[in-house]
Amino acid sequence: QSAPTQPRSVSGSPGQSVTISCTGTSSDVGGYNYLSWYQHHPGKAPKLMIFDVNKRPSGVPDRFSGSKSGNTASLTISGLQGEDEADYYCCSYAGSSTVVFGGGTKVTVL
Amino acid sequence: EVQLLESGGGLVQPGGSLRLSCAASGFIFSNYAMSWVRQAPGKGLEWVSSISGTGGNTFYADSVKGRFTISRDNAKNTLYLQVNSLRADDTAVYYCAKGWSSFPLDSWGQGTLVTVSS
């Protein structure tokens, strides 16, 4: 079971939008709508940003949105802010009560 | 407010063992499945293991199967991970998280560092 593929890094200026892709297989990303995204500032606890492909937990700004098409899921951050600079991981259900994380993407705010 | 506090990490020699703990508060612990996720230095997040709310069902990543054991004490609101036969590539920050399987990991602890080195 290999990790879904994410770009190693993306960047954008404040106010711009960035999109992070998460490409897996029909056994994980493409097979289920249990796809979540986590924000991780180094040294801190990871934070759930999106679950079930496109749902936001309470308290997460609506600048964060998720989508999926086939074996690829995407996280879009609109109106980029300095505090959004962090590592982002997708995570997909992979059957038999297991999950698999993507390799992670570093978002840099220029 | 959900709080998860890991402990038990440290420096251990290859082949050694540790027991990691995660003290939970702010929710009805026995109602929720729990998971362990780790992050090796310079690497991404890796799911390690999950356990159902009753403790009756457990699941492991292939990389730790047979060496790690997840358990819980619902009376003490505490999650455990017994890590045995440790290898250098087990060196990581270990996080406990609330959730599992098709349910998102909606709360996380700050992590505990396990370093395997001679």
GROMACS .gro file of C-alpha atoms in nm:
model
  228
    1GLN     CA    1   0.000   0.000   0.000
    2SER     CA    2   0.184   0.313  -0.118
    3ALA     CA    3   0.115   0.667  -0.007
    4PRO     CA    4  -0.098   0.896  -0.223
    5THR     CA    5   0.116   1.142  -0.415
    6GLN     CA    6   0.120   1.507  -0.321
    7PRO     CA    7   0.341   1.785  -0.462
    8ARG     CA    8   0.632   1.848  -0.228
    9SER     CA    9   0.565   2.221  -0.220
   10VAL     CA   10   0.334   2.494  -0.343
   11SER     CA   11   0.356   2.866  -0.288
   12GLY     CA   12   0.151   3.179  -0.332
   13SER     CA   13   0.133   3.542  -0.234
   14PRO     CA   14  -0.107   3.667   0.032
   15GLY     CA   15  -0.458   3.683  -0.105
   16GLN     CA   16  -0.393   3.434  -0.383
   17SER     CA   17  -0.530   3.080  -0.408
   18VAL     CA   18  -0.330   2.759  -0.403
   19THR     CA   19  -0.444   2.403  -0.474
   20ILE     CA   20  -0.282   2.088  -0.341
   21SER     CA   21  -0.347   1.760  -0.519
   22CYS     CA   22  -0.354   1.414  -0.367
   23THR     CA   23  -0.339   1.130  -0.620
   24GLY     CA   24  -0.400   0.776  -0.509
   25THR     CA   25  -0.558   0.465  -0.650
   26SER     CA   26  -0.901   0.306  -0.674
   27SER     CA   27  -0.812   0.122  -0.352
   28ASP     CA   28  -0.790   0.437  -0.148
   29VAL     CA   29  -0.862   0.790  -0.275
   30GLY     CA   30  -1.077   0.680  -0.566
   31GLY     CA   31  -1.259   0.407  -0.379
   32TYR     CA   32  -1.406   0.599  -0.088
   33ASN     CA   33  -1.532   0.944   0.003
   34TYR     CA   34  -1.352   0.925   0.338
   35LEU     CA   35  -1.080   1.170   0.247
   36SER     CA   36  -0.950   1.422   0.498
   37TRP     CA   37  -0.689   1.697   0.502
   38TYR     CA   38  -0.465   1.796   0.793
   39GLN     CA   39  -0.265   2.112   0.856
   40HIS     CA   40   0.058   2.065   1.047
   41HIS     CA   41   0.274   2.341   1.183
   42PRO     CA   42   0.607   2.180   1.284
   43GLY     CA   43   0.624   2.113   1.655
   44LYS     CA   44   0.250   2.140   1.699
   45ALA     CA   45  -0.042   1.899   1.688
   46PRO     CA   46  -0.184   1.834   1.340
   47LYS     CA   47  -0.525   1.991   1.281
   48LEU     CA   48  -0.819   1.851   1.083
   49MET     CA   49  -0.915   2.096   0.808
   50ILE     CA   50  -1.142   1.895   0.576
   51PHE     CA   51  -1.317   1.558   0.615
   52ASP     CA   52  -1.535   1.341   0.390
   53VAL     CA   53  -1.377   1.512   0.086
   54ASN     CA   54  -1.539   1.853   0.125
   55LYS     CA   55  -1.674   1.907   0.478
   56ARG     CA   56  -1.523   2.163   0.715
   57PRO     CA   57  -1.512   2.110   1.092
   58SER     CA   58  -1.646   2.390   1.305
   59GLY     CA   59  -1.395   2.672   1.331
   60VAL     CA   60  -1.211   2.608   1.005
   61PRO     CA   61  -1.232   2.913   0.778
   62ASP     CA   62  -1.433   2.874   0.459
   63ARG     CA   63  -1.117   2.973   0.270
   64PHE     CA   64  -1.037   2.601   0.287
   65SER     CA   65  -1.228   2.376   0.050
   66GLY     CA   66  -1.195   2.021  -0.075
   67SER     CA   67  -1.297   1.825  -0.381
   68LYS     CA   68  -1.235   1.493  -0.553
   69SER     CA   69  -1.244   1.356  -0.903
   70GLY     CA   70  -1.159   0.995  -0.967
   71ASN     CA   71  -0.838   0.899  -0.791
   72THR     CA   72  -0.735   1.260  -0.720
   73ALA     CA   73  -0.847   1.479  -0.433
   74SER     CA   74  -0.768   1.847  -0.397
   75LEU     CA   75  -0.745   2.103  -0.121
   76THR     CA   76  -0.781   2.468  -0.220
   77ILE     CA   77  -0.682   2.755   0.005
   78SER     CA   78  -0.835   3.082  -0.114
   79GLY     CA   79  -0.727   3.423   0.009
   80LEU     CA   80  -0.395   3.286   0.131
   81GLN     CA   81  -0.278   3.423   0.467
   82GLY     CA   82   0.055   3.407   0.644
   83GLU     CA   83  -0.082   3.171   0.909
   84ASP     CA   84  -0.163   2.919   0.636
   85GLU     CA   85   0.207   2.848   0.589
   86ALA     CA   86   0.238   2.487   0.706
   87ASP     CA   87   0.257   2.128   0.589
   88TYR     CA   88  -0.064   1.974   0.457
   89TYR     CA   89  -0.144   1.603   0.440
   90CYS     CA   90  -0.427   1.421   0.273
   91CYS     CA   91  -0.547   1.102   0.436
   92SER     CA   92  -0.769   0.839   0.275
   93TYR     CA   93  -0.954   0.539   0.407
   94ALA     CA   94  -0.800   0.234   0.242
   95GLY     CA   95  -1.031  -0.045   0.350
   96SER     CA   96  -1.015  -0.297   0.636
   97SER     CA   97  -1.015  -0.014   0.892
   98THR     CA   98  -0.682   0.122   0.769
   99VAL     CA   99  -0.593   0.467   0.643
  100VAL     CA  100  -0.307   0.601   0.436
  101PHE     CA  101  -0.154   0.948   0.446
  102GLY     CA  102  -0.020   1.132   0.146
  103GLY     CA  103   0.343   1.234   0.142
  104GLY     CA  104   0.268   1.591   0.249
  105THR     CA  105   0.292   1.932   0.084
  106LYS     CA  106   0.470   2.236   0.221
  107VAL     CA  107   0.274   2.555   0.160
  108THR     CA  108   0.484   2.871   0.151
  109VAL     CA  109   0.334   3.218   0.166
  110LEU     CA  110   0.559   3.447  -0.033
  111GLU     CA  111  -1.239   2.087   2.518
  112VAL     CA  112  -1.076   1.767   2.397
  113GLN     CA  113  -0.725   1.720   2.531
  114LEU     CA  114  -0.483   1.442   2.446
  115LEU     CA  115  -0.149   1.423   2.625
  116GLU     CA  116   0.111   1.169   2.518
  117SER     CA  117   0.398   1.049   2.735
  118GLY     CA  118   0.646   0.766   2.759
  119GLY     CA  119   0.882   0.848   2.476
  120GLY     CA  120   1.257   0.851   2.512
  121LEU     CA  121   1.589   0.712   2.395
  122VAL     CA  122   1.602   0.335   2.358
  123GLN     CA  123   1.852   0.094   2.207
  124PRO     CA  124   1.769  -0.113   1.899
  125GLY     CA  125   1.570  -0.415   2.003
  126GLY     CA  126   1.435  -0.237   2.310
  127SER     CA  127   1.082  -0.159   2.422
  128LEU     CA  128   0.873   0.130   2.545
  129ARG     CA  129   0.513   0.186   2.645
  130LEU     CA  130   0.359   0.507   2.517
  131SER     CA  131   0.055   0.653   2.691
  132CYS     CA  132  -0.207   0.905   2.588
  133ALA     CA  133  -0.423   1.060   2.858
  134ALA     CA  134  -0.756   1.180   2.723
  135SER     CA  135  -1.004   1.432   2.863
  136GLY     CA  136  -1.293   1.648   2.749
  137PHE     CA  137  -1.498   1.370   2.588
  138ILE     CA  138  -1.649   1.032   2.672
  139PHE     CA  139  -1.336   0.829   2.600
  140SER     CA  140  -1.504   0.489   2.578
  141ASN     CA  141  -1.736   0.610   2.302
  142TYR     CA  142  -1.458   0.678   2.055
  143ALA     CA  143  -1.205   0.477   1.863
  144MET     CA  144  -0.849   0.604   1.886
  145SER     CA  145  -0.538   0.592   1.672
  146TRP     CA  146  -0.161   0.636   1.679
  147VAL     CA  147   0.016   0.822   1.398
  148ARG     CA  148   0.389   0.885   1.375
  149GLN     CA  149   0.624   1.120   1.195
  150ALA     CA  150   0.986   1.026   1.142
  151PRO     CA  151   1.240   1.311   1.121
  152GLY     CA  152   1.204   1.491   0.789
  153LYS     CA  153   0.926   1.258   0.679
  154GLY     CA  154   0.549   1.271   0.653
  155LEU     CA  155   0.272   1.137   0.873
  156GLU     CA  156   0.228   0.761   0.890
  157TRP     CA  157  -0.071   0.579   1.036
  158VAL     CA  158   0.046   0.321   1.290
  159SER     CA  159  -0.251   0.162   1.465
  160SER     CA  160  -0.615   0.203   1.567
  161ILE     CA  161  -0.843   0.056   1.832
  162SER     CA  162  -1.221   0.053   1.871
  163GLY     CA  163  -1.396   0.218   2.163
  164THR     CA  164  -1.438  -0.107   2.352
  165GLY     CA  165  -1.087  -0.222   2.270
  166GLY     CA  166  -1.220  -0.532   2.104
  167ASN     CA  167  -1.091  -0.448   1.757
  168THR     CA  168  -0.737  -0.347   1.674
  169PHE     CA  169  -0.563  -0.270   1.347
  170TYR     CA  170  -0.197  -0.216   1.255
  171ALA     CA  171   0.014  -0.090   0.969
  172ASP     CA  172   0.219  -0.366   0.808
  173SER     CA  173   0.539  -0.189   0.919
  174VAL     CA  174   0.461  -0.246   1.289
  175LYS     CA  175   0.246  -0.559   1.287
  176GLY     CA  176   0.375  -0.816   1.532
  177ARG     CA  177   0.596  -0.564   1.714
  178PHE     CA  178   0.352  -0.299   1.839
  179THR     CA  179   0.038  -0.352   2.050
  180ILE     CA  180  -0.235  -0.094   2.094
  181SER     CA  181  -0.461  -0.107   2.398
  182ARG     CA  182  -0.677   0.115   2.614
  183ASP     CA  183  -0.804   0.147   2.970
  184ASN     CA  184  -1.144   0.315   2.953
  185ALA     CA  185  -1.161   0.344   3.332
  186LYS     CA  186  -0.846   0.556   3.322
  187ASN     CA  187  -0.928   0.737   2.996
  188THR     CA  188  -0.590   0.629   2.863
  189LEU     CA  189  -0.466   0.490   2.534
  190TYR     CA  190  -0.145   0.287   2.511
  191LEU     CA  191   0.102   0.172   2.251
  192GLN     CA  192   0.347  -0.099   2.352
  193VAL     CA  193   0.639  -0.080   2.112
  194ASN     CA  194   0.876  -0.378   2.105
  195SER     CA  195   1.172  -0.489   1.894
  196LEU     CA  196   1.242  -0.129   1.809
  197ARG     CA  197   1.446  -0.043   1.503
  198ALA     CA  198   1.619   0.277   1.394
  199ASP     CA  199   1.341   0.346   1.146
  200ASP     CA  200   1.088   0.355   1.431
  201THR     CA  201   1.246   0.681   1.543
  202ALA     CA  202   0.963   0.934   1.524
  203VAL     CA  203   0.725   1.161   1.706
  204TYR     CA  204   0.425   0.950   1.800
  205TYR     CA  205   0.086   1.124   1.809
  206CYS     CA  206  -0.237   0.991   1.950
  207ALA     CA  207  -0.555   1.102   1.778
  208LYS     CA  208  -0.928   1.065   1.831
  209GLY     CA  209  -1.090   0.879   1.545
  210TRP     CA  210  -1.016   0.589   1.312
  211SER     CA  211  -1.103   0.408   0.990
  212SER     CA  212  -1.361   0.603   0.791
  213PHE     CA  213  -1.392   0.861   1.070
  214PRO     CA  214  -1.156   1.158   1.059
  215LEU     CA  215  -0.885   1.214   1.320
  216ASP     CA  216  -1.051   1.521   1.467
  217SER     CA  217  -0.827   1.584   1.768
  218TRP     CA  218  -0.456   1.522   1.815
  219GLY     CA  219  -0.203   1.539   2.093
  220GLN     CA  220   0.130   1.721   2.081
  221GLY     CA  221   0.325   1.397   2.040
  222THR     CA  222   0.602   1.211   2.222
  223LEU     CA  223   0.944   1.150   2.069
  224VAL     CA  224   1.086   0.800   2.044
  225THR     CA  225   1.453   0.779   1.947
  226VAL     CA  226   1.602   0.439   1.869
  227SER     CA  227   1.980   0.452   1.877
  228SER     CA  228   2.276   0.273   2.027
   0.00000   0.00000   0.00000
